[in-house]
Coordinates of N, CA and C in Angstrom, one line a residue:
M391 N -23.0 19.9 -55.5 CA -22.4 21.1 -56.2 C -22.0 20.7 -57.6
G392 N -22.5 21.5 -58.6 CA -22.2 21.2 -60.0 C -20.8 21.6 -60.4
I393 N -20.4 21.1 -61.5 CA -19.0 21.3 -62.0 C -18.7 22.8 -62.1
I394 N -19.5 23.6 -62.6 CA -19.2 25.0 -62.7 C -19.0 25.7 -61.3
E395 N -19.9 25.3 -60.4 CA -19.7 25.9 -59.0 C -18.4 25.4 -58.4
K396 N -17.9 24.3 -58.8 CA -16.6 23.8 -58.2 C -15.4 24.7 -58.6
F397 N -15.6 25.4 -59.7 CA -14.5 26.3 -60.1 C -14.5 27.6 -59.4
R398 N -15.6 27.9 -58.7 CA -15.7 29.2 -57.9 C -14.7 29.2 -56.7
L399 N -14.2 30.4 -56.4 CA -13.3 30.5 -55.3 C -13.9 31.5 -54.2
D400 N -15.2 31.6 -54.1 CA -15.8 32.5 -53.2 C -15.4 32.1 -51.7
G401 N -14.9 33.1 -51.0 CA -14.5 32.8 -49.6 C -13.0 32.3 -49.5
K402 N -12.4 32.0 -50.6 CA -11.0 31.5 -50.6 C -10.1 32.7 -50.5
K403 N -8.9 32.5 -49.8 CA -7.9 33.5 -49.6 C -6.6 33.1 -50.3
A404 N -6.1 34.0 -51.2 CA -5.0 33.6 -52.0 C -3.9 34.7 -52.0
F405 N -2.7 34.3 -52.3 CA -1.6 35.2 -52.5 C -0.8 34.8 -53.7
I406 N -0.2 35.8 -54.4 CA 0.6 35.5 -55.6 C 1.9 36.3 -55.5
T407 N 3.0 35.6 -55.4 CA 4.3 36.4 -55.5 C 4.6 36.7 -56.9
G408 N 5.2 37.9 -57.1 CA 5.4 38.4 -58.5 C 4.1 38.6 -59.1
G409 N 3.1 39.0 -58.3 CA 1.8 39.2 -58.8 C 1.4 40.5 -59.4
A410 N 2.4 41.4 -59.6 CA 2.1 42.8 -60.0 C 2.2 43.0 -61.5
G411 N 2.7 42.0 -62.2 CA 2.9 42.2 -63.7 C 2.9 40.9 -64.4
G412 N 2.7 40.9 -65.7 CA 2.9 39.8 -66.6 C 1.9 38.6 -66.2
I413 N 2.5 37.4 -66.1 CA 1.8 36.2 -65.7 C 1.1 36.4 -64.4
G414 N 1.8 36.9 -63.4 CA 1.3 37.0 -62.1 C 0.1 37.9 -62.0
K415 N 0.1 39.0 -62.7 CA -1.0 39.9 -62.7 C -2.2 39.3 -63.4
A416 N -2.0 38.6 -64.5 CA -3.1 38.0 -65.2 C -3.8 36.9 -64.3
I417 N -3.0 36.2 -63.6 CA -3.6 35.2 -62.7 C -4.2 35.8 -61.5
S418 N -3.7 36.9 -61.0 CA -4.3 37.6 -59.9 C -5.7 38.0 -60.3
K419 N -5.8 38.5 -61.6 CA -7.1 39.0 -62.1 C -8.1 37.8 -62.2
G420 N -7.6 36.6 -62.7 CA -8.4 35.5 -62.9 C -9.0 35.0 -61.5
L421 N -8.1 34.9 -60.5 CA -8.6 34.4 -59.2 C -9.6 35.4 -58.6
L422 N -9.3 36.7 -58.8 CA -10.3 37.7 -58.3 C -11.7 37.5 -59.0
E423 N -11.6 37.3 -60.3 CA -12.9 37.1 -61.0 C -13.6 35.9 -60.6
A424 N -12.9 34.9 -60.1 CA -13.5 33.7 -59.6 C -14.0 33.8 -58.1
G425 N -13.8 35.0 -57.5 CA -14.3 35.2 -56.2 C -13.4 35.2 -55.0
A426 N -12.1 35.0 -55.3 CA -11.1 34.9 -54.2 C -10.7 36.3 -53.7
D427 N -10.3 36.4 -52.5 CA -9.6 37.5 -52.0 C -8.1 37.3 -52.4
V428 N -7.4 38.3 -52.9 CA -6.1 38.1 -53.4 C -5.1 39.1 -52.8
A429 N -3.9 38.6 -52.3 CA -2.8 39.5 -51.9 C -1.8 39.4 -53.0
I430 N -1.5 40.6 -53.6 CA -0.5 40.7 -54.7 C 0.8 41.1 -54.0
V431 N 1.8 40.2 -54.1 CA 3.1 40.3 -53.4 C 4.1 40.7 -54.5
D432 N 4.9 41.7 -54.1 CA 6.0 42.1 -55.0 C 7.1 42.7 -54.1
I433 N 8.3 42.7 -54.6 CA 9.4 43.3 -53.9 C 9.3 44.8 -53.8
N434 N 8.6 45.4 -54.8 CA 8.3 46.8 -54.9 C 6.9 47.1 -54.5
L435 N 6.7 47.7 -53.4 CA 5.4 48.0 -52.8 C 4.6 48.9 -53.7
E436 N 5.2 49.9 -54.3 CA 4.4 50.8 -55.2 C 3.9 50.0 -56.4
T437 N 4.6 49.1 -57.0 CA 4.2 48.3 -58.1 C 3.0 47.4 -57.7
A438 N 3.1 46.8 -56.5 CA 2.1 46.0 -56.0 C 0.8 46.8 -55.8
Q439 N 1.0 48.0 -55.2 CA -0.2 48.8 -54.9 C -0.9 49.3 -56.2
A440 N -0.1 49.6 -57.2 CA -0.7 50.0 -58.5 C -1.5 48.9 -59.1
A441 N -1.0 47.7 -59.1 CA -1.7 46.5 -59.6 C -3.0 46.3 -58.8
A442 N -2.9 46.4 -57.5 CA -4.0 46.1 -56.6 C -5.1 47.2 -56.9
E443 N -4.7 48.4 -57.1 CA -5.6 49.5 -57.4 C -6.3 49.2 -58.7
E444 N -5.6 48.8 -59.7 CA -6.1 48.5 -61.0 C -7.2 47.4 -61.0
L445 N -6.9 46.4 -60.1 CA -7.8 45.2 -60.1 C -8.9 45.3 -59.0
S446 N -8.9 46.4 -58.3 CA -9.7 46.5 -57.0 C -11.2 46.4 -57.3
S447 N -11.7 46.7 -58.5 CA -13.1 46.6 -58.8 C -13.6 45.3 -59.2
I448 N -12.6 44.3 -59.3 CA -13.0 43.0 -59.9 C -13.5 42.0 -58.9
G449 N -12.7 41.9 -57.8 CA -13.1 40.8 -56.8 C -13.5 41.4 -55.5
P450 N -13.7 40.6 -54.5 CA -14.2 41.0 -53.2 C -13.1 41.8 -52.4
K451 N -11.8 41.4 -52.5 CA -10.8 42.1 -51.8 C -9.4 41.8 -52.4
V452 N -8.7 42.9 -52.6 CA -7.3 42.7 -53.1 C -6.4 43.7 -52.4
I453 N -5.3 43.2 -51.9 CA -4.3 44.0 -51.1 C -2.9 43.8 -51.7
A454 N -2.1 44.8 -51.4 CA -0.7 44.8 -51.9 C 0.2 44.5 -50.7
V455 N 1.1 43.6 -50.9 CA 2.1 43.2 -49.8 C 3.5 43.3 -50.4
Q456 N 4.4 44.0 -49.6 CA 5.8 44.0 -50.1 C 6.6 42.9 -49.4
A457 N 7.4 42.2 -50.2 CA 8.2 41.1 -49.6 C 9.4 40.8 -50.5
D458 N 10.5 40.6 -50.0 CA 11.7 40.0 -50.7 C 11.6 38.6 -50.4
V459 N 11.1 37.8 -51.4 CA 10.8 36.4 -51.1 C 12.1 35.5 -51.0
T460 N 13.2 36.1 -51.2 CA 14.5 35.4 -51.0 C 15.0 35.5 -49.6
N461 N 14.3 36.2 -48.8 CA 14.6 36.4 -47.4 C 13.7 35.7 -46.5
E462 N 14.2 34.8 -45.7 CA 13.3 33.9 -44.8 C 12.5 34.7 -43.9
D463 N 13.0 35.7 -43.2 CA 12.2 36.5 -42.3 C 11.1 37.3 -43.0
A464 N 11.5 37.8 -44.2 CA 10.5 38.6 -45.0 C 9.3 37.7 -45.4
V465 N 9.6 36.5 -45.8 CA 8.6 35.5 -46.2 C 7.7 35.2 -45.1
N466 N 8.2 35.0 -43.9 CA 7.4 34.7 -42.7 C 6.5 35.9 -42.4
T467 N 7.1 37.1 -42.5 CA 6.3 38.3 -42.2 C 5.2 38.5 -43.2
M468 N 5.5 38.1 -44.5 CA 4.5 38.2 -45.5 C 3.3 37.3 -45.2
I469 N 3.6 36.1 -44.8 CA 2.5 35.2 -44.4 C 1.7 35.8 -43.2
E470 N 2.4 36.3 -42.2 CA 1.7 36.9 -41.1 C 0.8 38.1 -41.5
T471 N 1.3 38.9 -42.4 CA 0.5 40.0 -42.9 C -0.7 39.6 -43.6
I472 N -0.6 38.6 -44.5 CA -1.7 38.1 -45.2 C -2.8 37.5 -44.3
V473 N -2.3 36.7 -43.4 CA -3.2 36.0 -42.4 C -3.9 37.1 -41.6
S474 N -3.2 38.1 -41.2 CA -3.8 39.2 -40.4 C -4.9 39.9 -41.2
E475 N -4.7 40.0 -42.5 CA -5.7 40.7 -43.4 C -6.9 39.8 -43.7
F476 N -6.6 38.5 -44.0 CA -7.6 37.6 -44.6 C -8.1 36.5 -43.6
G477 N -7.3 36.3 -42.5 CA -7.7 35.3 -41.5 C -7.1 33.9 -41.8
R478 N -6.8 33.6 -43.0 CA -6.3 32.3 -43.4 C -5.7 32.4 -44.8
I479 N -5.1 31.3 -45.3 CA -4.6 31.2 -46.6 C -5.1 29.8 -47.2
D480 N -5.7 29.9 -48.3 CA -6.2 28.7 -49.0 C -5.4 28.4 -50.3
I481 N -4.9 29.4 -50.9 CA -4.2 29.3 -52.2 C -2.9 30.1 -52.2
A482 N -1.8 29.4 -52.4 CA -0.5 30.1 -52.5 C 0.1 29.9 -53.8
F483 N 0.5 30.9 -54.5 CA 1.1 30.9 -55.8 C 2.4 31.5 -55.8
A484 N 3.5 30.7 -56.0 CA 4.9 31.2 -56.0 C 5.2 31.4 -57.5
N485 N 5.3 32.6 -57.9 CA 5.4 33.0 -59.3 C 6.7 33.8 -59.6
A486 N 7.2 34.5 -58.5 CA 8.4 35.4 -58.8 C 9.5 34.6 -59.4
G487 N 10.2 35.2 -60.4 CA 11.4 34.6 -61.0 C 12.1 35.5 -61.9
I488 N 13.3 35.1 -62.3 CA 14.1 35.9 -63.3 C 14.8 34.9 -64.2
T489 N 15.3 35.5 -65.3 CA 16.1 34.8 -66.3 C 17.3 35.6 -66.6
M490 N 18.5 34.9 -66.7 CA 19.7 35.6 -67.2 C 20.2 34.8 -68.4
N491 N 20.3 35.4 -69.5 CA 20.8 34.7 -70.7 C 22.3 35.0 -70.9
I492 N 23.0 34.2 -70.1 CA 24.5 34.3 -70.1 C 25.1 32.9 -70.4
P493 N 26.1 32.8 -71.3 CA 26.7 31.5 -71.5 C 27.3 31.0 -70.2
A494 N 27.3 29.7 -70.0 CA 27.7 29.2 -68.7 C 29.2 29.5 -68.4
E495 N 30.0 29.5 -69.5 CA 31.5 29.8 -69.3 C 31.7 31.2 -68.9
E496 N 30.7 32.1 -69.1 CA 30.9 33.5 -68.8 C 30.1 33.9 -67.6
M497 N 29.3 33.0 -67.1 CA 28.4 33.4 -66.0 C 29.2 33.4 -64.7
S498 N 29.0 34.5 -63.9 CA 29.6 34.6 -62.6 C 28.8 33.7 -61.6
F499 N 29.5 33.3 -60.6 CA 28.8 32.5 -59.5 C 27.8 33.4 -58.9
E500 N 28.0 34.7 -58.8 CA 27.1 35.6 -58.2 C 25.8 35.7 -59.0
D501 N 25.9 35.7 -60.3 CA 24.7 35.7 -61.2 C 24.0 34.4 -61.1
W502 N 24.8 33.3 -61.1 CA 24.1 32.0 -60.9 C 23.3 31.9 -59.7
N503 N 23.8 32.4 -58.6 CA 23.1 32.4 -57.3 C 21.9 33.3 -57.3
K504 N 22.0 34.4 -58.0 CA 20.8 35.3 -58.1 C 19.6 34.6 -58.7
V505 N 19.9 33.8 -59.8 CA 18.8 33.0 -60.4 C 18.3 31.9 -59.5
I506 N 19.2 31.1 -59.0 CA 18.8 30.0 -58.1 C 18.1 30.5 -56.8
N507 N 18.6 31.6 -56.3 CA 18.0 32.2 -55.1 C 16.5 32.6 -55.3
L508 N 16.2 33.3 -56.4 CA 14.8 33.7 -56.6 C 14.0 32.6 -57.2
N509 N 14.5 31.9 -58.1 CA 13.7 30.9 -58.8 C 13.5 29.6 -58.0
L510 N 14.4 29.2 -57.1 CA 14.3 28.0 -56.4 C 14.2 28.2 -54.9
N511 N 15.2 28.9 -54.3 CA 15.2 29.0 -52.8 C 13.9 29.8 -52.4
A512 N 13.6 30.8 -53.1 CA 12.4 31.6 -52.7 C 11.1 30.8 -52.8
V513 N 11.1 29.9 -53.8 CA 9.9 29.0 -53.9 C 9.8 28.1 -52.7
F514 N 11.0 27.5 -52.3 CA 10.9 26.7 -51.1 C 10.5 27.5 -49.9
L515 N 11.1 28.7 -49.7 CA 10.7 29.5 -48.5 C 9.2 29.8 -48.5
T516 N 8.7 30.2 -49.7 CA 7.3 30.5 -49.9 C 6.4 29.3 -49.6
N517 N 6.7 28.2 -50.2 CA 6.0 26.9 -50.0 C 6.0 26.5 -48.6
R518 N 7.2 26.5 -48.0 CA 7.3 26.1 -46.6 C 6.4 26.9 -45.7
A519 N 6.5 28.3 -45.8 CA 5.7 29.2 -45.0 C 4.2 29.0 -45.2
A520 N 3.8 28.8 -46.5 CA 2.4 28.6 -46.8 C 1.9 27.2 -46.3
G521 N 2.8 26.2 -46.5 CA 2.5 24.9 -46.0 C 2.3 24.8 -44.5
R522 N 3.1 25.5 -43.8 CA 3.0 25.6 -42.3 C 1.7 26.2 -41.9
Q523 N 1.3 27.3 -42.6 CA 0.0 27.9 -42.3 C -1.2 27.0 -42.6
M524 N -1.1 26.3 -43.7 CA -2.2 25.4 -44.1 C -2.3 24.2 -43.2
I525 N -1.1 23.7 -42.7 CA -1.1 22.6 -41.8 C -1.8 23.1 -40.5
K526 N -1.4 24.3 -40.0 CA -2.0 24.8 -38.8 C -3.5 25.0 -38.9
Q527 N -4.0 25.4 -40.1 CA -5.4 25.6 -40.3 C -6.2 24.2 -40.2
G528 N -5.5 23.2 -40.7 CA -6.0 21.9 -40.6 C -7.0 21.4 -41.7
D529 N -7.3 22.2 -42.7 CA -8.2 21.8 -43.7 C -7.7 21.9 -45.1
G530 N -6.4 21.8 -45.3 CA -5.8 21.7 -46.6 C -5.6 23.0 -47.3
G531 N -5.3 22.9 -48.6 CA -5.1 24.1 -49.4 C -4.4 23.7 -50.7
S532 N -4.2 24.7 -51.6 CA -3.6 24.4 -52.9 C -2.4 25.4 -53.0
I533 N -1.2 24.7 -53.3 CA 0.0 25.5 -53.6 C 0.3 25.3 -55.1
I534 N 0.6 26.4 -55.8 CA 0.9 26.4 -57.2 C 2.2 27.1 -57.4
N535 N 3.1 26.4 -58.1 CA 4.4 27.0 -58.4 C 4.6 27.2 -59.9
T536 N 5.2 28.3 -60.3 CA 5.5 28.6 -61.7 C 6.7 27.9 -62.1
G537 N 6.6 26.8 -62.8 CA 7.8 26.1 -63.4 C 8.1 26.8 -64.8
S538 N 8.4 26.0 -65.7 CA 8.6 26.4 -67.1 C 8.8 25.2 -68.0
M539 N 8.5 25.3 -69.2 CA 8.8 24.2 -70.1 C 10.4 24.0 -70.1
S540 N 11.1 25.1 -69.7 CA 12.6 25.0 -69.6 C 13.0 24.0 -68.6
G541 N 12.1 23.6 -67.7 CA 12.4 22.5 -66.7 C 12.4 21.1 -67.3
S542 N 11.9 21.0 -68.6 CA 11.8 19.8 -69.3 C 12.6 19.7 -70.5
I543 N 12.9 20.8 -71.1 CA 13.7 20.9 -72.4 C 14.8 22.0 -72.2
V544 N 15.7 22.0 -73.2 CA 16.7 23.1 -73.2 C 16.4 24.0 -74.3
N545 N 16.1 25.3 -74.0 CA 15.8 26.3 -75.0 C 17.0 26.6 -75.9
I546 N 16.7 26.9 -77.1 CA 17.7 27.5 -78.0 C 17.1 28.6 -78.8
P547 N 17.9 29.6 -79.2 CA 19.4 29.7 -79.1 C 19.9 30.4 -77.8
Q548 N 19.1 30.9 -77.0 CA 19.6 31.7 -75.8 C 20.2 30.8 -74.8
P549 N 21.3 31.1 -74.2 CA 22.0 30.3 -73.1 C 21.4 30.7 -71.8
Q550 N 20.8 29.7 -71.1 CA 20.1 30.0 -69.8 C 20.2 28.8 -68.9
S551 N 21.4 28.2 -68.7 CA 21.5 27.0 -67.9 C 21.0 27.2 -66.5
S552 N 21.2 28.4 -65.9 CA 20.8 28.6 -64.5 C 19.3 28.6 -64.4
Y553 N 18.6 29.2 -65.4 CA 17.2 29.2 -65.4 C 16.6 27.8 -65.6
N554 N 17.1 27.1 -66.6 CA 16.7 25.8 -66.9 C 16.8 24.9 -65.6
A555 N 18.0 24.9 -65.0 CA 18.2 24.1 -63.8 C 17.3 24.5 -62.7
S556 N 17.0 25.8 -62.5 CA 16.2 26.2 -61.4 C 14.7 25.7 -61.6
K557 N 14.3 25.8 -62.8 CA 12.9 25.4 -63.1 C 12.7 23.9 -63.0
A558 N 13.7 23.1 -63.4 CA 13.6 21.7 -63.3 C 13.6 21.3 -61.8
A559 N 14.3 22.1 -61.0 CA 14.3 21.8 -59.5 C 13.0 22.2 -58.9
V560 N 12.4 23.3 -59.4 CA 11.0 23.7 -58.9 C 10.0 22.6 -59.1
I561 N 10.1 22.0 -60.3 CA 9.1 21.0 -60.7 C 9.3 19.8 -59.7
H562 N 10.5 19.4 -59.5 CA 10.7 18.2 -58.6 C 10.5 18.5 -57.1
L563 N 10.8 19.8 -56.7 CA 10.5 20.2 -55.4 C 9.0 20.1 -55.2
S564 N 8.2 20.5 -56.1 CA 6.7 20.5 -56.0 C 6.2 19.1 -55.9
K565 N 6.8 18.2 -56.7 CA 6.4 16.7 -56.5 C 6.7 16.2 -55.1
S566 N 7.9 16.6 -54.6 CA 8.3 16.1 -53.3 C 7.4 16.6 -52.2
L567 N 7.0 17.9 -52.3 CA 6.2 18.5 -51.3 C 4.7 17.9 -51.4
A568 N 4.3 17.6 -52.6 CA 3.0 17.0 -52.8 C 2.9 15.7 -52.0
V569 N 3.9 14.9 -52.1 CA 3.9 13.7 -51.3 C 4.0 13.9 -49.8
E570 N 4.9 14.8 -49.4 CA 5.1 15.1 -48.0 C 3.8 15.6 -47.3
W571 N 3.0 16.4 -48.1 CA 1.9 17.1 -47.5 C 0.5 16.5 -47.9
A572 N 0.6 15.4 -48.6 CA -0.7 14.8 -49.0 C -1.6 14.4 -47.8
D573 N -1.0 14.0 -46.7 CA -1.8 13.6 -45.5 C -2.5 14.9 -44.9
H574 N -2.0 16.0 -45.2 CA -2.6 17.3 -44.7 C -3.6 17.9 -45.8
N575 N -3.9 17.1 -46.8 CA -4.8 17.6 -47.9 C -4.3 18.9 -48.5
I576 N -3.0 19.0 -48.6 CA -2.4 20.2 -49.3 C -1.8 19.7 -50.6
R577 N -2.4 20.2 -51.7 CA -1.9 19.8 -53.0 C -0.9 20.8 -53.5
V578 N 0.1 20.3 -54.2 CA 1.2 21.1 -54.8 C 1.4 20.7 -56.2
N579 N 1.3 21.7 -57.1 CA 1.4 21.5 -58.5 C 2.2 22.6 -59.2
T580 N 2.7 22.4 -60.4 CA 3.3 23.4 -61.1 C 2.6 23.7 -62.4
I581 N 2.7 25.0 -62.8 CA 2.3 25.4 -64.2 C 3.6 25.8 -64.9
S582 N 3.8 25.1 -66.1 CA 5.0 25.4 -66.8 C 4.7 26.0 -68.1
P583 N 4.8 27.3 -68.2 CA 4.5 28.0 -69.4 C 5.6 27.9 -70.5
G584 N 5.2 28.0 -71.7 CA 6.1 28.1 -72.8 C 6.4 29.6 -73.0
Y585 N 6.7 30.0 -74.2 CA 7.0 31.5 -74.4 C 5.7 32.3 -74.3
I586 N 5.7 33.2 -73.4 CA 4.5 34.0 -73.1 C 4.8 35.5 -73.4
G587 N 4.0 36.1 -74.2 CA 4.2 37.5 -74.7 C 3.8 38.5 -73.6
T588 N 4.7 38.7 -72.6 CA 4.4 39.7 -71.6 C 5.0 41.0 -72.0
D589 N 4.6 42.1 -71.4 CA 5.2 43.4 -71.7 C 6.7 43.4 -71.5
L590 N 7.1 42.7 -70.4 CA 8.6 42.6 -70.1 C 9.3 42.0 -71.3
L591 N 8.8 41.0 -71.9 CA 9.5 40.3 -73.0 C 9.6 41.3 -74.2
Y592 N 8.5 41.9 -74.5 CA 8.4 42.8 -75.7 C 9.3 44.0 -75.5
K593 N 9.6 44.4 -74.3 CA 10.5 45.5 -74.0 C 12.0 45.2 -73.9
N594 N 12.2 43.9 -73.9 CA 13.6 43.4 -73.8 C 14.3 43.4 -75.2
E595 N 15.2 44.4 -75.4 CA 15.8 44.5 -76.7 C 16.7 43.3 -77.1
K596 N 17.2 42.6 -76.1 CA 18.1 41.4 -76.4 C 17.2 40.2 -76.8
L597 N 16.0 40.2 -76.3 CA 15.2 39.0 -76.6 C 14.2 39.2 -77.8
K598 N 13.9 40.5 -78.1 CA 12.9 40.8 -79.2 C 13.3 40.1 -80.5
P599 N 14.6 40.1 -80.9 CA 15.0 39.5 -82.2 C 14.7 38.0 -82.2
L600 N 14.5 37.4 -81.1 CA 14.4 35.9 -81.0 C 12.9 35.5 -81.1
I601 N 12.0 36.5 -81.0 CA 10.6 36.1 -81.0 C 10.1 35.4 -82.3
A602 N 10.6 35.9 -83.4 CA 10.2 35.2 -84.7 C 10.7 33.8 -84.7
E603 N 11.9 33.5 -84.2 CA 12.4 32.2 -84.1 C 11.6 31.3 -83.2
W604 N 11.2 31.8 -82.0 CA 10.4 31.1 -81.1 C 9.1 30.7 -81.7
E605 N 8.4 31.7 -82.4 CA 7.1 31.4 -83.0 C 7.2 30.4 -84.0
A606 N 8.3 30.4 -84.8 CA 8.5 29.4 -85.9 C 8.7 28.0 -85.3
A607 N 9.3 27.9 -84.1 CA 9.5 26.6 -83.5 C 8.3 26.1 -82.7
T608 N 7.3 26.9 -82.5 CA 6.1 26.5 -81.8 C 5.0 26.0 -82.7
P609 N 4.5 24.8 -82.6 CA 3.5 24.4 -83.5 C 2.3 25.3 -83.8
Q610 N 1.9 26.1 -82.7 CA 0.8 27.0 -82.9 C 1.3 28.3 -83.6
K611 N 2.6 28.4 -83.8 CA 3.2 29.6 -84.5 C 2.9 30.9 -83.9
R612 N 2.9 31.0 -82.6 CA 2.7 32.2 -81.9 C 3.2 32.1 -80.5
L613 N 3.3 33.2 -79.8 CA 3.6 33.2 -78.4 C 2.2 33.1 -77.6
G614 N 2.3 32.6 -76.4 CA 1.1 32.6 -75.6 C 0.8 34.0 -75.0
K615 N -0.4 34.1 -74.5 CA -0.8 35.3 -73.8 C -0.9 35.0 -72.3
P616 N -0.6 36.0 -71.5 CA -0.7 35.7 -70.0 C -2.0 35.2 -69.6
E617 N -3.1 35.8 -70.3 CA -4.5 35.4 -69.9 C -4.7 33.9 -70.2
E618 N -3.9 33.3 -71.1 CA -4.2 31.9 -71.4 C -3.7 31.0 -70.3
L619 N -3.1 31.5 -69.3 CA -2.7 30.7 -68.1 C -3.7 30.8 -67.0
Q620 N -4.7 31.6 -67.1 CA -5.7 31.8 -66.1 C -6.5 30.6 -65.8
A621 N -6.9 29.9 -66.9 CA -7.8 28.7 -66.7 C -7.1 27.6 -66.0
I622 N -5.9 27.3 -66.3 CA -5.2 26.2 -65.6 C -4.9 26.6 -64.1
A623 N -4.6 27.9 -63.9 CA -4.5 28.4 -62.5 C -5.8 28.2 -61.7
L624 N -6.9 28.6 -62.3 CA -8.2 28.4 -61.7 C -8.5 26.9 -61.4
F625 N -8.2 26.1 -62.4 CA -8.4 24.7 -62.2 C -7.6 24.2 -61.0
L626 N -6.4 24.5 -60.8 CA -5.5 24.0 -59.7 C -5.9 24.7 -58.4
A627 N -6.4 25.9 -58.4 CA -6.7 26.6 -57.2 C -8.0 26.1 -56.6
S628 N -8.9 25.6 -57.5 CA -10.3 25.3 -57.1 C -10.5 23.9 -56.7
D629 N -11.6 23.6 -56.2 CA -12.0 22.2 -55.7 C -12.1 21.2 -56.9
V630 N -12.3 21.7 -58.1 CA -12.4 20.8 -59.2 C -11.2 19.9 -59.5
S631 N -10.0 20.4 -59.0 CA -8.8 19.6 -59.2 C -8.4 18.9 -57.9
S632 N -9.4 18.5 -57.1 CA -9.1 17.9 -55.8 C -8.2 16.7 -55.8
Y633 N -8.1 16.0 -56.9 CA -7.3 14.7 -57.0 C -6.0 15.0 -57.8
A634 N -5.7 16.2 -58.1 CA -4.5 16.5 -58.9 C -3.5 17.1 -57.9
T635 N -2.4 16.4 -57.8 CA -1.2 16.9 -56.9 C 0.1 16.3 -57.5
G636 N 1.1 17.1 -57.4 CA 2.4 16.6 -57.8 C 2.6 16.6 -59.3
S637 N 1.7 17.3 -60.0 CA 1.7 17.3 -61.5 C 2.3 18.6 -62.1
D638 N 2.8 18.5 -63.2 CA 3.4 19.6 -63.9 C 2.6 19.8 -65.2
F639 N 1.9 21.0 -65.3 CA 1.0 21.3 -66.4 C 1.8 22.2 -67.4
I640 N 2.2 21.6 -68.5 CA 2.9 22.4 -69.5 C 1.9 23.1 -70.4
V641 N 2.0 24.4 -70.6 CA 1.2 25.2 -71.4 C 2.1 26.0 -72.4
D642 N 2.4 25.4 -73.6 CA 3.4 25.9 -74.4 C 3.1 26.0 -75.9
G643 N 1.8 25.8 -76.3 CA 1.5 25.9 -77.7 C 2.1 24.7 -78.5
G644 N 2.5 23.7 -77.7 CA 3.1 22.5 -78.4 C 4.6 22.5 -78.6
Y645 N 5.3 23.5 -78.0 CA 6.7 23.7 -78.2 C 7.5 22.4 -77.8
T646 N 7.2 21.8 -76.7 CA 8.0 20.7 -76.2 C 7.6 19.4 -76.9
L647 N 6.7 19.4 -77.8 CA 6.3 18.2 -78.5 C 7.1 17.9 -79.8
V648 N 7.9 18.9 -80.2 CA 8.6 18.7 -81.5 C 10.1 18.9 -81.3

């Protein structure tokens, strides 16, 4: 098999949590274009269905699945639904997450837990459920988690200690699972984006004034585009990255270098 063919995902079955918009939707599109069947998972079924309908002409099969990934039973049901539709799972992408820009001294414990619950606990639940299915199948798989450059550095000027802590934990959780599941040929890696210009960001009135400051602090002097994460996702999902596990791939326009 040539190098180009190794990037293909024909016959592979994938799911992406938070797959209905922004980064998740862009990566859903990329995996579909590479030939994978994709389940778009979102807490809002209508949102997931709209994304699936929009992308339906691209790949062999795309479905919408509703799940609250912070709920253990819901995650297990999500996996059962996807396996029922696809027969197996080869690629699991835990992407759902939130940010709260609240100074630590003002942040309620409830808000802290909301961030940790979705950004970290849900990633563990999703990884564990996907890992169990891949172990049962017996022939390995690729798990990809969305980290953040915020897991390696502290962003300024916005206060986001809960987000930073959750993403640092996701990166180390992924390393830990990569070691635990190496014998099962299950690879676990993280993609850690820098500032990405999603529709959600541009519509956030609190964050819009910071965009110019972020661009100035980035060596490439711009925000990234969601589509610029497709290639690294395809690399990690495909057989071409068969020796890559436990790695954190930072894609940030050079922000963390200065």
